[in-house]
Coordinates of C-alpha atoms and ligand atoms in Angstrom, one line a residue:
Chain A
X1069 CA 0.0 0.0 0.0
X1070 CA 0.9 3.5 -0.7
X1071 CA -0.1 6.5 1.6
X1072 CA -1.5 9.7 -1.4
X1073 CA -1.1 13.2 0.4
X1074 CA -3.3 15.6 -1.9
X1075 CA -5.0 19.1 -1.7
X1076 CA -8.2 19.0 -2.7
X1077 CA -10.6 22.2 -2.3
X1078 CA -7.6 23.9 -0.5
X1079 CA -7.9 21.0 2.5
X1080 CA -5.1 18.6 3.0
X1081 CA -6.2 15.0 2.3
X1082 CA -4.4 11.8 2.9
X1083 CA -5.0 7.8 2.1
X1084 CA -3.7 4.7 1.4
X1085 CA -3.9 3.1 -1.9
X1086 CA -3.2 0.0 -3.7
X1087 CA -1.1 1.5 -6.5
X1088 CA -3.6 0.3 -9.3
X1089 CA -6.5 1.9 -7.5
X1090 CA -7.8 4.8 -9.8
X1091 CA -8.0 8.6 -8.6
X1092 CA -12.0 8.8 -9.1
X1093 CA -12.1 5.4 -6.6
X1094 CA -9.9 7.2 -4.3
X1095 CA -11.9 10.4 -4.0
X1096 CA -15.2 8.5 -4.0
X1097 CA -14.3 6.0 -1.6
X1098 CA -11.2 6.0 0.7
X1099 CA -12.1 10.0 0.8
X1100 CA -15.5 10.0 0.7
X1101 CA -16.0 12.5 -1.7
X1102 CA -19.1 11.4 -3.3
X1103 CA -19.8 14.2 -6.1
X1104 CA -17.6 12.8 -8.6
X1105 CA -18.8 10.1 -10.5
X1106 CA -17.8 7.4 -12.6
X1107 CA -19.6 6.2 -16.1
X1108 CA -17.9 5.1 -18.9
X1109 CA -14.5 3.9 -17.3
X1110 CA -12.8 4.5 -20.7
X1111 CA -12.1 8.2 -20.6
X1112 CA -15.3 9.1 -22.9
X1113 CA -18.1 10.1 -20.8
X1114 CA -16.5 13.2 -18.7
X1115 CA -19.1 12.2 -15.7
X1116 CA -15.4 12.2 -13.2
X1117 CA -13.9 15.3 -14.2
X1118 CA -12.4 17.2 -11.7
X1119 CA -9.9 20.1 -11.9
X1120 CA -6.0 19.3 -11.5
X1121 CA -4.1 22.8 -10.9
X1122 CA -7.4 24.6 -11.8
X1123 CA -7.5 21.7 -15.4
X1124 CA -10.1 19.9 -16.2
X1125 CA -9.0 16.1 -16.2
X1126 CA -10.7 13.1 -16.1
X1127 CA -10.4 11.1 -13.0
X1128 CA -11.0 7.5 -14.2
X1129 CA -7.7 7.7 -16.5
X1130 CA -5.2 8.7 -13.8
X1131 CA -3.8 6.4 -11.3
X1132 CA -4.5 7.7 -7.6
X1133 CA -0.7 7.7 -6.8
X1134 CA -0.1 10.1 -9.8
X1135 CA -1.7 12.4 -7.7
X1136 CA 1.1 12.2 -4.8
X1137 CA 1.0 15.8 -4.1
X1138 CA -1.3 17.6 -6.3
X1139 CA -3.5 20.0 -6.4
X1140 CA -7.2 19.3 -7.4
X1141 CA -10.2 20.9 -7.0
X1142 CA -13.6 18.9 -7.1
X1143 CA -17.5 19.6 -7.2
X1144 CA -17.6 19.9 -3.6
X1145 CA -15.4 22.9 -4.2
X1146 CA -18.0 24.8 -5.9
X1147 CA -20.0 25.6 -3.2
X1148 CA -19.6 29.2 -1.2
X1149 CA -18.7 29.2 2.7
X1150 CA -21.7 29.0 4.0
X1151 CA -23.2 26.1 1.5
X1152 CA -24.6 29.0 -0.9
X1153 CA -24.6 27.6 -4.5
X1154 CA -22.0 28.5 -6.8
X1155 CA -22.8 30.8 -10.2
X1156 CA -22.7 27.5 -12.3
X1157 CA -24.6 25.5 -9.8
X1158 CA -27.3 28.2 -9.4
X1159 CA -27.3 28.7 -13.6
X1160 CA -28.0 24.8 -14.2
X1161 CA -31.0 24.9 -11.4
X1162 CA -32.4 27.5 -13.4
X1163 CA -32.4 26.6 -16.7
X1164 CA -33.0 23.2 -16.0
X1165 CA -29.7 21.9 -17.0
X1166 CA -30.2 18.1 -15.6
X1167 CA -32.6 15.5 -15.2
X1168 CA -30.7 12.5 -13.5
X1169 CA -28.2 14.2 -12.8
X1170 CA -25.6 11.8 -13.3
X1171 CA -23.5 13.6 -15.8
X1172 CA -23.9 16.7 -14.0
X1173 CA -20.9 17.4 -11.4
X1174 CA -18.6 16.7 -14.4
X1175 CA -20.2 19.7 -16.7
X1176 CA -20.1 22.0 -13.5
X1177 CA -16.0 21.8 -12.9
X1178 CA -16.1 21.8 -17.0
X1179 CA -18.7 25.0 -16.9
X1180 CA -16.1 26.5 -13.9
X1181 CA -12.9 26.1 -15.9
X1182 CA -14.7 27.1 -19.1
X1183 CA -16.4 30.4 -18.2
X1184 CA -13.4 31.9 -16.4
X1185 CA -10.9 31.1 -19.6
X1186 CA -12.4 32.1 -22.5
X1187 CA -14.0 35.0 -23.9
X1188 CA -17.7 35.2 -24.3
X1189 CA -18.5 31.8 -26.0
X1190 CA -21.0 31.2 -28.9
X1191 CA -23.2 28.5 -28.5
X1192 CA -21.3 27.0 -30.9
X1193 CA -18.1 26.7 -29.1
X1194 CA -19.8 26.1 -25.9
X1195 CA -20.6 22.7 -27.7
X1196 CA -17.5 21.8 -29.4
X1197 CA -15.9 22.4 -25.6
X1198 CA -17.9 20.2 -24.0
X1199 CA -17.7 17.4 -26.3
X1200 CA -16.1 15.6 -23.5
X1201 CA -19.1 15.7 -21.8
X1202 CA -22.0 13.0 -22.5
X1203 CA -25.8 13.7 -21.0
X1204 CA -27.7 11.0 -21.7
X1205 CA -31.0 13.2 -20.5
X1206 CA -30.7 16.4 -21.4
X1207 CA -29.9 16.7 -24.7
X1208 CA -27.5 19.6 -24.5
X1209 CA -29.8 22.0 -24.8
X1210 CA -30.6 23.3 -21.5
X1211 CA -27.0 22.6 -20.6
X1212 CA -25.6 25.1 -23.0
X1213 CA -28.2 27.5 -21.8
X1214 CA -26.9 27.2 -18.8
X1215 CA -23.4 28.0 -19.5
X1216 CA -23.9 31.1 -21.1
X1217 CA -25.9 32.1 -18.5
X1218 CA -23.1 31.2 -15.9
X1219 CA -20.7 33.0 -17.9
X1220 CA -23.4 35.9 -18.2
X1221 CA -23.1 36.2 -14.4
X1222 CA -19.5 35.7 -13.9
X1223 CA -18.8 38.6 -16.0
X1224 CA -21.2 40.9 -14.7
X1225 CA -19.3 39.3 -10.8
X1226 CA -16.0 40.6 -12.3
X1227 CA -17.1 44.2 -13.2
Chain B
X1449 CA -11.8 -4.2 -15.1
X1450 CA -8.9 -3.2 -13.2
X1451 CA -5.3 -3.0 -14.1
X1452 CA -3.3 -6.3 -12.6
X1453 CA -1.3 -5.4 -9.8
X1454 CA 2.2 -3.7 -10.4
X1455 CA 4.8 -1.8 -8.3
X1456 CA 4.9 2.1 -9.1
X1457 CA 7.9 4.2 -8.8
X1458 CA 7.9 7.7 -9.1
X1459 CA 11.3 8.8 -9.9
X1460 CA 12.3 12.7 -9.8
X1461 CA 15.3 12.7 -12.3
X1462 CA 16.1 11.1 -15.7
X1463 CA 19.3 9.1 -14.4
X1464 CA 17.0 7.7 -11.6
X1465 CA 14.1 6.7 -14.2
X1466 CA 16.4 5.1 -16.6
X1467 CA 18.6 3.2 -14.1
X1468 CA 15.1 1.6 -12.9
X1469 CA 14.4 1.1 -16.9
X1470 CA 17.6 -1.2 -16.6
X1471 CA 17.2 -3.0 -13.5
X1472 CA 13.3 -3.6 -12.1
X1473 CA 11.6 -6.4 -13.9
X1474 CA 9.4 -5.7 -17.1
X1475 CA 9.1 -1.8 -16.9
X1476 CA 6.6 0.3 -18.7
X1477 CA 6.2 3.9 -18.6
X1478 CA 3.3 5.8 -18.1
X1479 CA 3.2 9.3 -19.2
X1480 CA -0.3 10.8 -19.1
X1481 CA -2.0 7.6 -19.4
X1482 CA -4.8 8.5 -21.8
X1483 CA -3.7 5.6 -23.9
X1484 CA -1.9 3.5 -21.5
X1485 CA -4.8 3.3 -18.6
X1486 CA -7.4 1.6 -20.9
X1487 CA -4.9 -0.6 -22.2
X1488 CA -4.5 -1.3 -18.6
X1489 CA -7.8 -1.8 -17.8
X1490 CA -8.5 -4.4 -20.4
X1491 CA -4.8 -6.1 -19.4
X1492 CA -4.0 -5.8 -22.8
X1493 CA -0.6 -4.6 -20.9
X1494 CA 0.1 -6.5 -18.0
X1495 CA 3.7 -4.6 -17.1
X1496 CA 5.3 -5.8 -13.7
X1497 CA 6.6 -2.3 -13.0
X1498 CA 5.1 1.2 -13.7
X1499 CA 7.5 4.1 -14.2
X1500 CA 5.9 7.2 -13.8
X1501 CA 7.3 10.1 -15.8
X1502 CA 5.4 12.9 -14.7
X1503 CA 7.8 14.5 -11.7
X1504 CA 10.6 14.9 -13.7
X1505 CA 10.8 18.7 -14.8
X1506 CA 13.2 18.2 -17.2
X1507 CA 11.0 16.5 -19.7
X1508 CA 8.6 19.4 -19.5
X1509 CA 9.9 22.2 -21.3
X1510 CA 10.4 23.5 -25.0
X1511 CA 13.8 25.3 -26.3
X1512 CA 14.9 26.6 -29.3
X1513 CA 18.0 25.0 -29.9
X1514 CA 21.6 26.8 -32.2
X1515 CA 20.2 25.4 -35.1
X1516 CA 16.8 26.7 -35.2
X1517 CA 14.7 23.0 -34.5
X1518 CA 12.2 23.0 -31.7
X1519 CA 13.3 20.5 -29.1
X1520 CA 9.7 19.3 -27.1
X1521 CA 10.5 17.3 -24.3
X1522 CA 8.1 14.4 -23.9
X1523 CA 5.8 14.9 -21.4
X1524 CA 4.9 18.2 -22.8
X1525 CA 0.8 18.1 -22.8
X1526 CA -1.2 18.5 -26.2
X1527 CA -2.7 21.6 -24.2
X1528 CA 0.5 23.3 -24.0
X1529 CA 1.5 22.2 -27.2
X1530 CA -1.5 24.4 -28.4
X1531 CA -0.6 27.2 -25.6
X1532 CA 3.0 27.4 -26.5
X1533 CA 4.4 30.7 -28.2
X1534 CA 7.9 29.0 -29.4
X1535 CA 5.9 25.9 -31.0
X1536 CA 3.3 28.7 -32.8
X1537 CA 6.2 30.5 -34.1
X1538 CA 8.4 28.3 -35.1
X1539 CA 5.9 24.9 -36.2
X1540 CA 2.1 27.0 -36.0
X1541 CA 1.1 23.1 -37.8
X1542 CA 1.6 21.7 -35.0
X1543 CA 0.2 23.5 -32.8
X1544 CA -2.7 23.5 -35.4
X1545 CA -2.3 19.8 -35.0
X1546 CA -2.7 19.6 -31.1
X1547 CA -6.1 21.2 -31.3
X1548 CA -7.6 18.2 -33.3
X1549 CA -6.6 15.4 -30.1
X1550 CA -9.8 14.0 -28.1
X1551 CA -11.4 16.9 -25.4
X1552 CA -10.0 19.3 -23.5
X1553 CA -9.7 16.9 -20.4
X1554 CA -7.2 14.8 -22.6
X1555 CA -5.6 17.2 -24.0
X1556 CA -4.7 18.2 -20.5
X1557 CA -3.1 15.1 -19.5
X1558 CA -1.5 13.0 -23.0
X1559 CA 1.8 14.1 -24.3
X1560 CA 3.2 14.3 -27.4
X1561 CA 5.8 11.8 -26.3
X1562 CA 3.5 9.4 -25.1
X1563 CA 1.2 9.5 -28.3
X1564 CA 4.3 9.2 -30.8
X1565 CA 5.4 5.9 -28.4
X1566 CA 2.2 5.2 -29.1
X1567 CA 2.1 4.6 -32.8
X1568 CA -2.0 4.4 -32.7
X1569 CA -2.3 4.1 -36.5
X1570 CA -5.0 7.3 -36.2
X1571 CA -3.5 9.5 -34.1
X1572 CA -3.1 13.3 -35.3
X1573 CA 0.9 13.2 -34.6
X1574 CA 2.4 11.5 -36.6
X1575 CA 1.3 13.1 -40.0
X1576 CA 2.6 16.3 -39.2
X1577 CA 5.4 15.0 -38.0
X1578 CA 6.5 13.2 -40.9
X1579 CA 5.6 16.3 -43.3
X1580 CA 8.1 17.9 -40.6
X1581 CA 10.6 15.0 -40.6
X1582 CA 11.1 15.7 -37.2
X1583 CA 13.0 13.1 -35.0
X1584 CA 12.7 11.2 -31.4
X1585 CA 15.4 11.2 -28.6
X1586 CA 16.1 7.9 -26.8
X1587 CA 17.6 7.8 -23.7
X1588 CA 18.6 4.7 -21.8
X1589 CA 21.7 3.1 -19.5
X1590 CA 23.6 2.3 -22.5
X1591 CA 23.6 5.4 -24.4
X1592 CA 21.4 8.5 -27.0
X1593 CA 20.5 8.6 -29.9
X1594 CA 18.1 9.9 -32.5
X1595 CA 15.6 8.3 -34.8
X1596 CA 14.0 10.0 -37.6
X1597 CA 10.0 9.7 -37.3
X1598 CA 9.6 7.5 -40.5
X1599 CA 12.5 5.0 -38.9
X1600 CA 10.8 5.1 -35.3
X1601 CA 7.2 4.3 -35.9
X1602 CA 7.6 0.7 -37.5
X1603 CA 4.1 0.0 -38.0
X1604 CA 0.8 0.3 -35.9
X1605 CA 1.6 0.6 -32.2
X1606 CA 5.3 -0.9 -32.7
X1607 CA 7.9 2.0 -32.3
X1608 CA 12.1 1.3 -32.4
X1609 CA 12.1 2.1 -29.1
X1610 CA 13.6 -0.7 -27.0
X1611 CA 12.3 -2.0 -23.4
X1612 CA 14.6 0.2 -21.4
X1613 CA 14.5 3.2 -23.5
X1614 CA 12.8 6.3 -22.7
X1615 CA 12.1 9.1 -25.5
X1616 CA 13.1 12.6 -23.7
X1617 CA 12.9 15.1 -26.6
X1618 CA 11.2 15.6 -30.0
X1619 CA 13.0 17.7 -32.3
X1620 CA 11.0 19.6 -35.1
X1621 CA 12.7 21.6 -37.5
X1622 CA 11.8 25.2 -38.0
X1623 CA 8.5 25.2 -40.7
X1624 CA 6.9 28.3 -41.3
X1625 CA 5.6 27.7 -44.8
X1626 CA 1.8 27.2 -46.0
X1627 CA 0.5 24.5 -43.6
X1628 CA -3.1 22.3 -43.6
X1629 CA -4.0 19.7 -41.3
X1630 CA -7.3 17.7 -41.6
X1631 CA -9.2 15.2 -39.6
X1632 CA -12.6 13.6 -40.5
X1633 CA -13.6 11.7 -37.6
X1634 CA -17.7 11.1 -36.8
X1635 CA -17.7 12.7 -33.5
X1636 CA -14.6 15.1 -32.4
X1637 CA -13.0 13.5 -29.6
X1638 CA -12.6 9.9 -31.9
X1639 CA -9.1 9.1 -33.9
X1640 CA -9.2 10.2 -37.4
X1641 CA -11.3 8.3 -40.2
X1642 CA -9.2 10.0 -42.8
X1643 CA -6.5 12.7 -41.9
X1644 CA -4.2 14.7 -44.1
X1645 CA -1.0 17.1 -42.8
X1646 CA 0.6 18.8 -45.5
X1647 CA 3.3 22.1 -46.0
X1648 CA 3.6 24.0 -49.4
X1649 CA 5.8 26.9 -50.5
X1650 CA 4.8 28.6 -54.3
X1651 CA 7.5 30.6 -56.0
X1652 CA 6.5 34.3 -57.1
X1653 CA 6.3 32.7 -60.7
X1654 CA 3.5 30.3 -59.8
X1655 CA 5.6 27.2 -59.4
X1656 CA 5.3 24.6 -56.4
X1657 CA 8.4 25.1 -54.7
X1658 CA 8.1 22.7 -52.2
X1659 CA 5.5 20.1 -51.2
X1660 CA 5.0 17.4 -48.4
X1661 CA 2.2 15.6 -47.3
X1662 CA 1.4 12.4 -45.0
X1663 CA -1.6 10.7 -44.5
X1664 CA -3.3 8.8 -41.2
X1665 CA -5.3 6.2 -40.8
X1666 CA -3.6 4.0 -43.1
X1667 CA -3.3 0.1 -42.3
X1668 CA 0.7 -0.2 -41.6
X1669 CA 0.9 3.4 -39.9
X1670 CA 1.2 6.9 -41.8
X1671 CA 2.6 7.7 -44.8
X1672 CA 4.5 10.5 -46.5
X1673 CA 2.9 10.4 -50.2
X1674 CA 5.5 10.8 -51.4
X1675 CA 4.4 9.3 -55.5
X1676 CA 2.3 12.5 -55.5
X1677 CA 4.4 15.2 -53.5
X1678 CA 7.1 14.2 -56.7
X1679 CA 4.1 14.1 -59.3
X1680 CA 3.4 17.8 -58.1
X1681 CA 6.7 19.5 -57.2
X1682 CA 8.2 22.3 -59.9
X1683 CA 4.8 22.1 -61.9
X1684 CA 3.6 25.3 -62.5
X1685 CA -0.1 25.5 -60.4
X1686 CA -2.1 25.9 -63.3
X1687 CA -0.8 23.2 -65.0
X1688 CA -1.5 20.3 -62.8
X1689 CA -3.3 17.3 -62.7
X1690 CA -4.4 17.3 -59.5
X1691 CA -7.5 14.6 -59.8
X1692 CA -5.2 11.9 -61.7
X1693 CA -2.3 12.2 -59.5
X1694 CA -4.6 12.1 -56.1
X1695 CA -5.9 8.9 -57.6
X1696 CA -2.8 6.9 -58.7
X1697 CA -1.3 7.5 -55.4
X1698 CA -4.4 7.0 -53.5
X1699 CA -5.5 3.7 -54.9
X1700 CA -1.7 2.5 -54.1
X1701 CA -2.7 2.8 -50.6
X1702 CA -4.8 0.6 -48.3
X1703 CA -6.1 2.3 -45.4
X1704 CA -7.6 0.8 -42.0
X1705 CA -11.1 -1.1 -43.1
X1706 CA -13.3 -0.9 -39.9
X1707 CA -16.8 -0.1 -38.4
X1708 CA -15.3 3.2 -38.9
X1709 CA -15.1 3.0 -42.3
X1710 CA -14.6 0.7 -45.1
X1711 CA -11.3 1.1 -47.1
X1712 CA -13.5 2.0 -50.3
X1713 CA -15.0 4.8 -48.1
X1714 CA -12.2 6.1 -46.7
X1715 CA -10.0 6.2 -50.7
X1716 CA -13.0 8.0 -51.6
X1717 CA -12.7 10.5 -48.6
X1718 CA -8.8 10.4 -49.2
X1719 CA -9.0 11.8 -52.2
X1720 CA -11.6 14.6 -51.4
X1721 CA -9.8 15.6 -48.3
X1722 CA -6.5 15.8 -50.1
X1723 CA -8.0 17.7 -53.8
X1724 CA -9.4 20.3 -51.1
X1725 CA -6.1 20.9 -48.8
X1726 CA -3.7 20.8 -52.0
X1727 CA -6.1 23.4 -54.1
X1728 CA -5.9 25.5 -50.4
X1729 CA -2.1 25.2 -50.0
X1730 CA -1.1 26.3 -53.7
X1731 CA -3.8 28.8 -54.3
Ligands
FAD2281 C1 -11.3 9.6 -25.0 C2 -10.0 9.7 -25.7 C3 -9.9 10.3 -27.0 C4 -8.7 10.4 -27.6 N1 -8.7 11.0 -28.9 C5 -7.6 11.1 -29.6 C6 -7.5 11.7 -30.8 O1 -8.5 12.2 -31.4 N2 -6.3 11.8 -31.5 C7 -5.2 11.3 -31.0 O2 -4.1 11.4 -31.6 N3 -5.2 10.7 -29.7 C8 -6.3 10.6 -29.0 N4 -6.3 10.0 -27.8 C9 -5.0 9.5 -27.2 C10 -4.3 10.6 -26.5 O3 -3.8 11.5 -27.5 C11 -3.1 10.1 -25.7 O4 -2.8 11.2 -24.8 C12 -1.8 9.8 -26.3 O5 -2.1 8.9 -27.3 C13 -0.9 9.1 -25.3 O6 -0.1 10.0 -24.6 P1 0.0 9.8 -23.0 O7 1.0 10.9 -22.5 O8 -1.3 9.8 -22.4 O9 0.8 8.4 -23.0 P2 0.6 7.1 -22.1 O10 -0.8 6.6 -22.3 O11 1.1 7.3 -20.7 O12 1.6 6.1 -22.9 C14 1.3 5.6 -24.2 C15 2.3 4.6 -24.5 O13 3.6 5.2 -24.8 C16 4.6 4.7 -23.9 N5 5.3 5.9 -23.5 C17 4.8 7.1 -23.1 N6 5.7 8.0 -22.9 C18 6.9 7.5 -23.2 C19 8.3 7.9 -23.2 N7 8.6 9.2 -22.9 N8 9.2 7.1 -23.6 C20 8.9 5.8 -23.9 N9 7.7 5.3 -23.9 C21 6.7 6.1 -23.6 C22 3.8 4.1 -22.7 O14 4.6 3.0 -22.1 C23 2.6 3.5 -23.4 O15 2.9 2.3 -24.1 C24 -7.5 9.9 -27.1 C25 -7.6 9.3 -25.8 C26 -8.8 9.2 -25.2 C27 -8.8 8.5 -23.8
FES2282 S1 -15.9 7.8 -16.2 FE1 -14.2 8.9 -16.7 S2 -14.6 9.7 -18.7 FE2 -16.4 8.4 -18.2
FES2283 S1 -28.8 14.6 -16.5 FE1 -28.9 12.5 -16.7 S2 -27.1 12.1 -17.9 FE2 -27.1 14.2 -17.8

């Protein structure tokens, strides 16, 4: 066994680890960080991305001990100090941006990373950027409504 | 499923990664994994002993070296391949290249070393790099050296690298002419059905001056065309043949024949993609 010390969400974690063990099994369950999920398990689906030094990656393609010492921020993160929703959380409530809600804590830490490095997107590009992202509910539409809208209110945040 | 088991080392310089290359038992390396986990997964690999190459700095950076080539060290990501303002100056194709791999989310993690070690048959690399005729740097216990890029990849997913070799840098000469890459894939993130890289230079009198292109997705690994770059070069533009010379070296080829795409299909879509960047690049 290997002991993983990690940041995530700007707290120190720290577990043990069969090497083989994948990073999305270690934050779900030696961590207990249940908002990441896992889908496809081939890299396609996008349902356990999480940020690595403020990236998206996807956690079912890294190994947990890869992680020794990084930085990584999760969907858990989102959330303000005193549990308020986040501006991406709050857009997808309210343009109905998920049914399930399966897919949905991987588009939020894509929506995060997405709204705060680019300039405003077209729906268009909001599209072709999430095509790492499957919804097997929605059918995008709502979910791109969303992200405009997020990006809508971070930029008015920012003025 | 989940990888077999395997020991892990993390090692924090190159002379400490490629002693363990010599002496632990059947080492592989893993660079950003988005080839090498699946692989895992479905214990198509089954290695004893996984080296990790992603805390040693000195693979991660980008120079310019006396001569003017770009030298990429392996684990540079496709993202910063993209992001980088040395590789946009001095190789904008390949840059232009890095922008058609998988999702954002891969492109964070894969290298361009691990996707030229590799050798995936459809991966957007290895065109450019041929019409580049860049080169790999091997490093192991017993020495360096440098392969060209037609030499290293030896067929699908079989590189000349040997078992305790480890590719550091990648070394692109200087190519600012006339670039087009192309990928037709069904959805984005999937390896290419078809893909074409090619660089052109016209002379002032209308003449091709200079003329490379490789194609993907091709049954034995990409090739450099190289039938039709000699059918084209020092002909004047408008006096060209452009259809029969796209055919004769086309139908020479035999590209992958899948649920992707039949080889009929894919000629057919050869030959359109390549009319189309050609006309683009010497117009
Ligand atoms: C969903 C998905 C979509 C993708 N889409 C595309 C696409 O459209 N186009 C495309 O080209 N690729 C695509 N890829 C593959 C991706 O580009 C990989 O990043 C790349 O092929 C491998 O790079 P890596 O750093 O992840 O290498 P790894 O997976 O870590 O390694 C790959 C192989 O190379 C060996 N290796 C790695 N680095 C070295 C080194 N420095 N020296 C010696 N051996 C080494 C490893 O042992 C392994 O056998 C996709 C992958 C996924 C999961
Ligand atoms: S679970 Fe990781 S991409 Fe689907
Ligand atoms: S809301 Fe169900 S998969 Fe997206």
């Amino acid at each position: 066994m290997v002991t993983v010390n990690l940041t995530i969400n700007g707290k120190e974690y720290s577990g043990e680890t069969e090497p083989r063990m994948l990073l999305v099994h270690f934050i779900r369950d030696v961590l207990k960080l249940k908002g990441t999920h896992i889908g496809c398990d081939t890299g396609h689906c996008g349902a356990c991305t999480i940020q690595w030094d403020g990236k998206p990656v996807k956690s079912c393609q890294i190994l947990a001990v890869q992680a020794q010492g990084a930085n990584l921020k999760t969907v858990e993160g989102l959330e303000g100090p005193n549990g308020e929703l986040s501006i991406e959380q709050e857009s997808f409530r309210e343009k109905f941006a998920l049914q399930c809600g399966y897919c949905t804590s991987g588009f939020l830490m894509m929506t995060n990373y997405l709204i705060r490095n680019n300039e405003e997107m077209t729906r268009e590009e909001i599209r072709e950027k999430l095509h790492g992202n499957y919804c097997m509910c929605t059918g995008y539409q709502q979910i791109v409504d969303a992200v405009q809208d997020a990006q809508r209110k971070y930029f008015a945040q920012k003025k | 499923m989940y990888p077999t088991e395997f020991e892990y080392y993390r090692p924090k310089t190159l002379d400490e990664a490629l002693e363990l290359m010599k002496t632990v038992e059947e080492p592989k390396v893993i660079a950003g994994g988005q080839s090498l986990m699946p692989m895992l997964k479905l214990r198509f690999y089954e290695p004893a002993c996984l080296i990790d190459l992603g805390a040693i700095p000195e693979l991660k950076q980008v120079k310019l070296d006396e001569g003017g080539n770009l030298r990429i060290g392996a684990m540079v990501t496709h993202f910063e391949v993209i992001e980088n303002g040395l590789i946009r100056e001095n190789a904008p194709i390949l840059a232009s290249t890095a922008e058609n791999i998988g999702d954002i989310q891969i492109r964070n993690r894969g290298t361009i070393g691990g996707s030229i070690c590799e050798a995936d048959p459809s991966a957007d690399y290895p065109p450019t790099m041929f019409v580049l005729e860049a080169s790999i740097v091997l490093l192991s216990k017993e020495g360096r050296r440098t392969v060209r890029i037609e030499d290293f990849i030896k067929g699908p997913y079989e590189t000349d690298a040997r078992e305790d070799e480890i590719a550091v840098e990648i070394i692109v000469p200087k190519s600012t002419d006339q670039y087009h890459v192309e990928k037709y894939a069904r959805r984005k993130a999937d390896f290419a059905v078809v893909s074409v890289a090619a660089i052109a230079r016209t002379a002032s009198d209308g003449s091709i001056e200079e003329l490379r292109i490789a194609a993907g997705a091709l049954t034995d690994g990409p090739e450099r065309l190289k039938s039709l770059e000699s059918a084209l070069k020092g002909k004047k533009k408008d006096s060209v043949d452009l259809q029969t010379s796209i055919s004769e070296t086309v139908d020479a080829l035999t590209p992958i024949s899948d649920i992707h795409g039949g080889e009929e299909y894919r000629k057919y879509s050869l030959k359109m993609m390549l009319a189309r960047v050609i006309k683009e690049l010497i117009e």
